[in-house]
Amino acid sequence: MLDSLLPGASLLVTAWLFGGMLLFSAGFAAFVFKVLSVAEARFLIRKAFPPFYLFVVGSSATAAALCWTVDRWSALVLGLIAITTVFGRQVLMPAINAAADQGEKRRFAKLHGASVLLTLSHIVASAAVLIRLAS
């Protein structure tokens, strides 16, 4: 019985991951900088990103576990999303914040760009898994 639920469950959790990342990155973050002052937006984003990263780690790890018997390639991709998000949260995010606090604009731009690329790669990878699981 559990085997018959795994394909649908893995698809749903992957869709949750993809939708959450897309909404947060393209919707929430952009909206915050449009409606708040730079100082308020920066404060709110710094508070929002740690839980966002935990959402991505938890969702991608859960989806990877659910996919393991359904599609190993998808499980590996989702596992890589979880692992690289831990790096983003624990290493990249503090470095970005430190560069911003110290006024190191060039370093901030480089680190922020890496963070954006990492998130975009997660969105694209989760979309590929979603398409693969849905077909």
PDB file of C-alpha atoms in Angstrom:
ATOM      1  CA  MET A   1       0.000   0.000   0.000  1.00  0.00           C
ATOM      2  CA  LEU A   2       2.754   2.461   0.929  1.00  0.00           C
ATOM      3  CA  ASP A   3       4.454   1.831  -2.428  1.00  0.00           C
ATOM      4  CA  SER A   4       1.335   2.986  -4.240  1.00  0.00           C
ATOM      5  CA  LEU A   5       1.302   6.283  -2.316  1.00  0.00           C
ATOM      6  CA  LEU A   6       4.966   7.172  -2.831  1.00  0.00           C
ATOM      7  CA  PRO A   7       4.762   8.421  -6.448  1.00  0.00           C
ATOM      8  CA  GLY A   8       1.946  10.837  -5.655  1.00  0.00           C
ATOM      9  CA  ALA A   9       3.491  11.936  -2.362  1.00  0.00           C
ATOM     10  CA  SER A  10       6.893  12.556  -3.951  1.00  0.00           C
ATOM     11  CA  LEU A  11       5.230  14.582  -6.722  1.00  0.00           C
ATOM     12  CA  LEU A  12       3.255  16.689  -4.234  1.00  0.00           C
ATOM     13  CA  VAL A  13       6.227  17.452  -1.984  1.00  0.00           C
ATOM     14  CA  THR A  14       8.374  18.332  -4.995  1.00  0.00           C
ATOM     15  CA  ALA A  15       5.616  20.643  -6.258  1.00  0.00           C
ATOM     16  CA  TRP A  16       5.470  22.210  -2.775  1.00  0.00           C
ATOM     17  CA  LEU A  17       9.247  22.758  -2.912  1.00  0.00           C
ATOM     18  CA  PHE A  18       9.208  24.229  -6.424  1.00  0.00           C
ATOM     19  CA  GLY A  19       6.234  26.497  -5.739  1.00  0.00           C
ATOM     20  CA  GLY A  20       7.600  27.682  -2.414  1.00  0.00           C
ATOM     21  CA  MET A  21      10.999  28.552  -3.845  1.00  0.00           C
ATOM     22  CA  LEU A  22       9.500  30.304  -6.851  1.00  0.00           C
ATOM     23  CA  LEU A  23       7.005  32.298  -4.782  1.00  0.00           C
ATOM     24  CA  PHE A  24       9.588  33.352  -2.206  1.00  0.00           C
ATOM     25  CA  SER A  25      12.303  34.275  -4.707  1.00  0.00           C
ATOM     26  CA  ALA A  26      10.291  35.879  -7.473  1.00  0.00           C
ATOM     27  CA  GLY A  27       7.331  37.074  -5.431  1.00  0.00           C
ATOM     28  CA  PHE A  28       8.037  37.831  -1.805  1.00  0.00           C
ATOM     29  CA  ALA A  29      11.626  39.092  -2.020  1.00  0.00           C
ATOM     30  CA  ALA A  30      10.905  41.335  -5.012  1.00  0.00           C
ATOM     31  CA  PHE A  31       7.713  42.636  -3.383  1.00  0.00           C
ATOM     32  CA  VAL A  32       9.479  43.497  -0.117  1.00  0.00           C
ATOM     33  CA  PHE A  33      12.028  45.687  -1.892  1.00  0.00           C
ATOM     34  CA  LYS A  34       9.267  47.445  -3.848  1.00  0.00           C
ATOM     35  CA  VAL A  35       7.063  48.393  -0.892  1.00  0.00           C
ATOM     36  CA  LEU A  36       9.510  48.943   1.962  1.00  0.00           C
ATOM     37  CA  SER A  37      12.434  51.264   2.420  1.00  0.00           C
ATOM     38  CA  VAL A  38      15.847  49.706   1.801  1.00  0.00           C
ATOM     39  CA  ALA A  39      16.570  49.521   5.548  1.00  0.00           C
ATOM     40  CA  GLU A  40      13.197  47.903   6.336  1.00  0.00           C
ATOM     41  CA  ALA A  41      13.460  45.515   3.399  1.00  0.00           C
ATOM     42  CA  ARG A  42      16.989  44.478   4.374  1.00  0.00           C
ATOM     43  CA  PHE A  43      15.858  43.832   7.958  1.00  0.00           C
ATOM     44  CA  LEU A  44      12.851  41.769   6.849  1.00  0.00           C
ATOM     45  CA  ILE A  45      14.823  39.765   4.281  1.00  0.00           C
ATOM     46  CA  ARG A  46      17.464  38.908   6.889  1.00  0.00           C
ATOM     47  CA  LYS A  47      14.698  37.586   9.137  1.00  0.00           C
ATOM     48  CA  ALA A  48      12.920  35.698   6.335  1.00  0.00           C
ATOM     49  CA  PHE A  49      15.829  33.897   4.680  1.00  0.00           C
ATOM     50  CA  PRO A  50      16.824  31.532   7.519  1.00  0.00           C
ATOM     51  CA  PRO A  51      13.308  29.990   7.706  1.00  0.00           C
ATOM     52  CA  PHE A  52      13.144  29.932   3.894  1.00  0.00           C
ATOM     53  CA  TYR A  53      16.360  27.915   3.768  1.00  0.00           C
ATOM     54  CA  LEU A  54      14.977  25.532   6.404  1.00  0.00           C
ATOM     55  CA  PHE A  55      11.837  25.129   4.278  1.00  0.00           C
ATOM     56  CA  VAL A  56      13.982  24.223   1.259  1.00  0.00           C
ATOM     57  CA  VAL A  57      16.169  21.806   3.226  1.00  0.00           C
ATOM     58  CA  GLY A  58      13.183  20.100   4.854  1.00  0.00           C
ATOM     59  CA  SER A  59      11.067  19.919   1.704  1.00  0.00           C
ATOM     60  CA  SER A  60      13.863  18.726  -0.572  1.00  0.00           C
ATOM     61  CA  ALA A  61      15.078  16.127   1.935  1.00  0.00           C
ATOM     62  CA  THR A  62      11.524  14.857   2.434  1.00  0.00           C
ATOM     63  CA  ALA A  63      10.931  14.736  -1.323  1.00  0.00           C
ATOM     64  CA  ALA A  64      14.261  12.915  -1.792  1.00  0.00           C
ATOM     65  CA  ALA A  65      13.286  10.298   0.779  1.00  0.00           C
ATOM     66  CA  LEU A  66       9.879   9.829  -0.829  1.00  0.00           C
ATOM     67  CA  CYS A  67      11.447   9.543  -4.304  1.00  0.00           C
ATOM     68  CA  TRP A  68      14.108   7.024  -3.347  1.00  0.00           C
ATOM     69  CA  THR A  69      12.108   3.964  -4.393  1.00  0.00           C
ATOM     70  CA  VAL A  70      10.244   5.809  -7.160  1.00  0.00           C
ATOM     71  CA  ASP A  71      13.097   7.462  -9.080  1.00  0.00           C
ATOM     72  CA  ARG A  72      16.682   7.445  -7.794  1.00  0.00           C
ATOM     73  CA  TRP A  73      17.827  10.224 -10.162  1.00  0.00           C
ATOM     74  CA  SER A  74      15.134  12.546  -8.785  1.00  0.00           C
ATOM     75  CA  ALA A  75      16.019  11.545  -5.236  1.00  0.00           C
ATOM     76  CA  LEU A  76      19.676  12.391  -5.836  1.00  0.00           C
ATOM     77  CA  VAL A  77      18.851  15.773  -7.373  1.00  0.00           C
ATOM     78  CA  LEU A  78      16.556  16.618  -4.457  1.00  0.00           C
ATOM     79  CA  GLY A  79      19.212  15.462  -1.997  1.00  0.00           C
ATOM     80  CA  LEU A  80      21.746  17.757  -3.685  1.00  0.00           C
ATOM     81  CA  ILE A  81      19.303  20.636  -3.328  1.00  0.00           C
ATOM     82  CA  ALA A  82      19.066  19.925   0.412  1.00  0.00           C
ATOM     83  CA  ILE A  83      22.845  19.684   0.875  1.00  0.00           C
ATOM     84  CA  THR A  84      23.675  22.805  -1.114  1.00  0.00           C
ATOM     85  CA  THR A  85      20.948  24.742   0.693  1.00  0.00           C
ATOM     86  CA  VAL A  86      22.630  23.916   4.005  1.00  0.00           C
ATOM     87  CA  PHE A  87      25.786  25.462   2.528  1.00  0.00           C
ATOM     88  CA  GLY A  88      23.785  28.503   1.424  1.00  0.00           C
ATOM     89  CA  ARG A  89      22.249  28.952   4.851  1.00  0.00           C
ATOM     90  CA  GLN A  90      25.280  28.244   7.018  1.00  0.00           C
ATOM     91  CA  VAL A  91      28.128  29.655   4.922  1.00  0.00           C
ATOM     92  CA  LEU A  92      26.910  31.886   2.102  1.00  0.00           C
ATOM     93  CA  MET A  93      24.192  33.809   3.973  1.00  0.00           C
ATOM     94  CA  PRO A  94      26.435  34.856   6.911  1.00  0.00           C
ATOM     95  CA  ALA A  95      29.158  35.919   4.455  1.00  0.00           C
ATOM     96  CA  ILE A  96      26.649  38.004   2.482  1.00  0.00           C
ATOM     97  CA  ASN A  97      25.413  39.680   5.657  1.00  0.00           C
ATOM     98  CA  ALA A  98      28.980  40.376   6.836  1.00  0.00           C
ATOM     99  CA  ALA A  99      29.922  41.926   3.492  1.00  0.00           C
ATOM    100  CA  ALA A 100      26.820  44.145   3.604  1.00  0.00           C
ATOM    101  CA  ASP A 101      27.487  45.176   7.212  1.00  0.00           C
ATOM    102  CA  GLN A 102      31.111  46.055   6.420  1.00  0.00           C
ATOM    103  CA  GLY A 103      30.160  48.026   3.310  1.00  0.00           C
ATOM    104  CA  GLU A 104      32.107  45.692   1.017  1.00  0.00           C
ATOM    105  CA  LYS A 105      29.952  46.291  -2.053  1.00  0.00           C
ATOM    106  CA  ARG A 106      32.038  44.269  -4.485  1.00  0.00           C
ATOM    107  CA  ARG A 107      32.240  41.253  -2.152  1.00  0.00           C
ATOM    108  CA  PHE A 108      28.529  41.557  -1.383  1.00  0.00           C
ATOM    109  CA  ALA A 109      27.646  41.634  -5.086  1.00  0.00           C
ATOM    110  CA  LYS A 110      29.783  38.561  -5.776  1.00  0.00           C
ATOM    111  CA  LEU A 111      28.361  36.563  -2.849  1.00  0.00           C
ATOM    112  CA  HIS A 112      24.786  37.690  -3.500  1.00  0.00           C
ATOM    113  CA  GLY A 113      25.177  36.724  -7.145  1.00  0.00           C
ATOM    114  CA  ALA A 114      26.349  33.260  -6.071  1.00  0.00           C
ATOM    115  CA  SER A 115      23.321  32.974  -3.796  1.00  0.00           C
ATOM    116  CA  VAL A 116      20.958  33.980  -6.593  1.00  0.00           C
ATOM    117  CA  LEU A 117      22.551  31.449  -8.962  1.00  0.00           C
ATOM    118  CA  LEU A 118      22.293  28.747  -6.311  1.00  0.00           C
ATOM    119  CA  THR A 119      18.597  29.473  -5.756  1.00  0.00           C
ATOM    120  CA  LEU A 120      17.887  29.633  -9.491  1.00  0.00           C
ATOM    121  CA  SER A 121      19.655  26.309  -9.984  1.00  0.00           C
ATOM    122  CA  HIS A 122      17.496  24.833  -7.208  1.00  0.00           C
ATOM    123  CA  ILE A 123      14.334  26.120  -8.892  1.00  0.00           C
ATOM    124  CA  VAL A 124      15.383  24.726 -12.282  1.00  0.00           C
ATOM    125  CA  ALA A 125      16.461  21.398 -10.767  1.00  0.00           C
ATOM    126  CA  SER A 126      13.215  21.012  -8.827  1.00  0.00           C
ATOM    127  CA  ALA A 127      11.257  21.874 -11.998  1.00  0.00           C
ATOM    128  CA  ALA A 128      13.145  19.145 -13.880  1.00  0.00           C
ATOM    129  CA  VAL A 129      12.318  16.659 -11.121  1.00  0.00           C
ATOM    130  CA  LEU A 130       8.706  17.783 -11.089  1.00  0.00           C
ATOM    131  CA  ILE A 131       8.379  17.261 -14.840  1.00  0.00           C
ATOM    132  CA  ARG A 132      10.125  13.894 -14.585  1.00  0.00           C
ATOM    133  CA  LEU A 133       7.860  12.703 -11.758  1.00  0.00           C
ATOM    134  CA  ALA A 134       4.717  13.961 -13.490  1.00  0.00           C
ATOM    135  CA  SER A 135       5.460  12.089 -16.733  1.00  0.00           C
TER     136      SER A 135
END
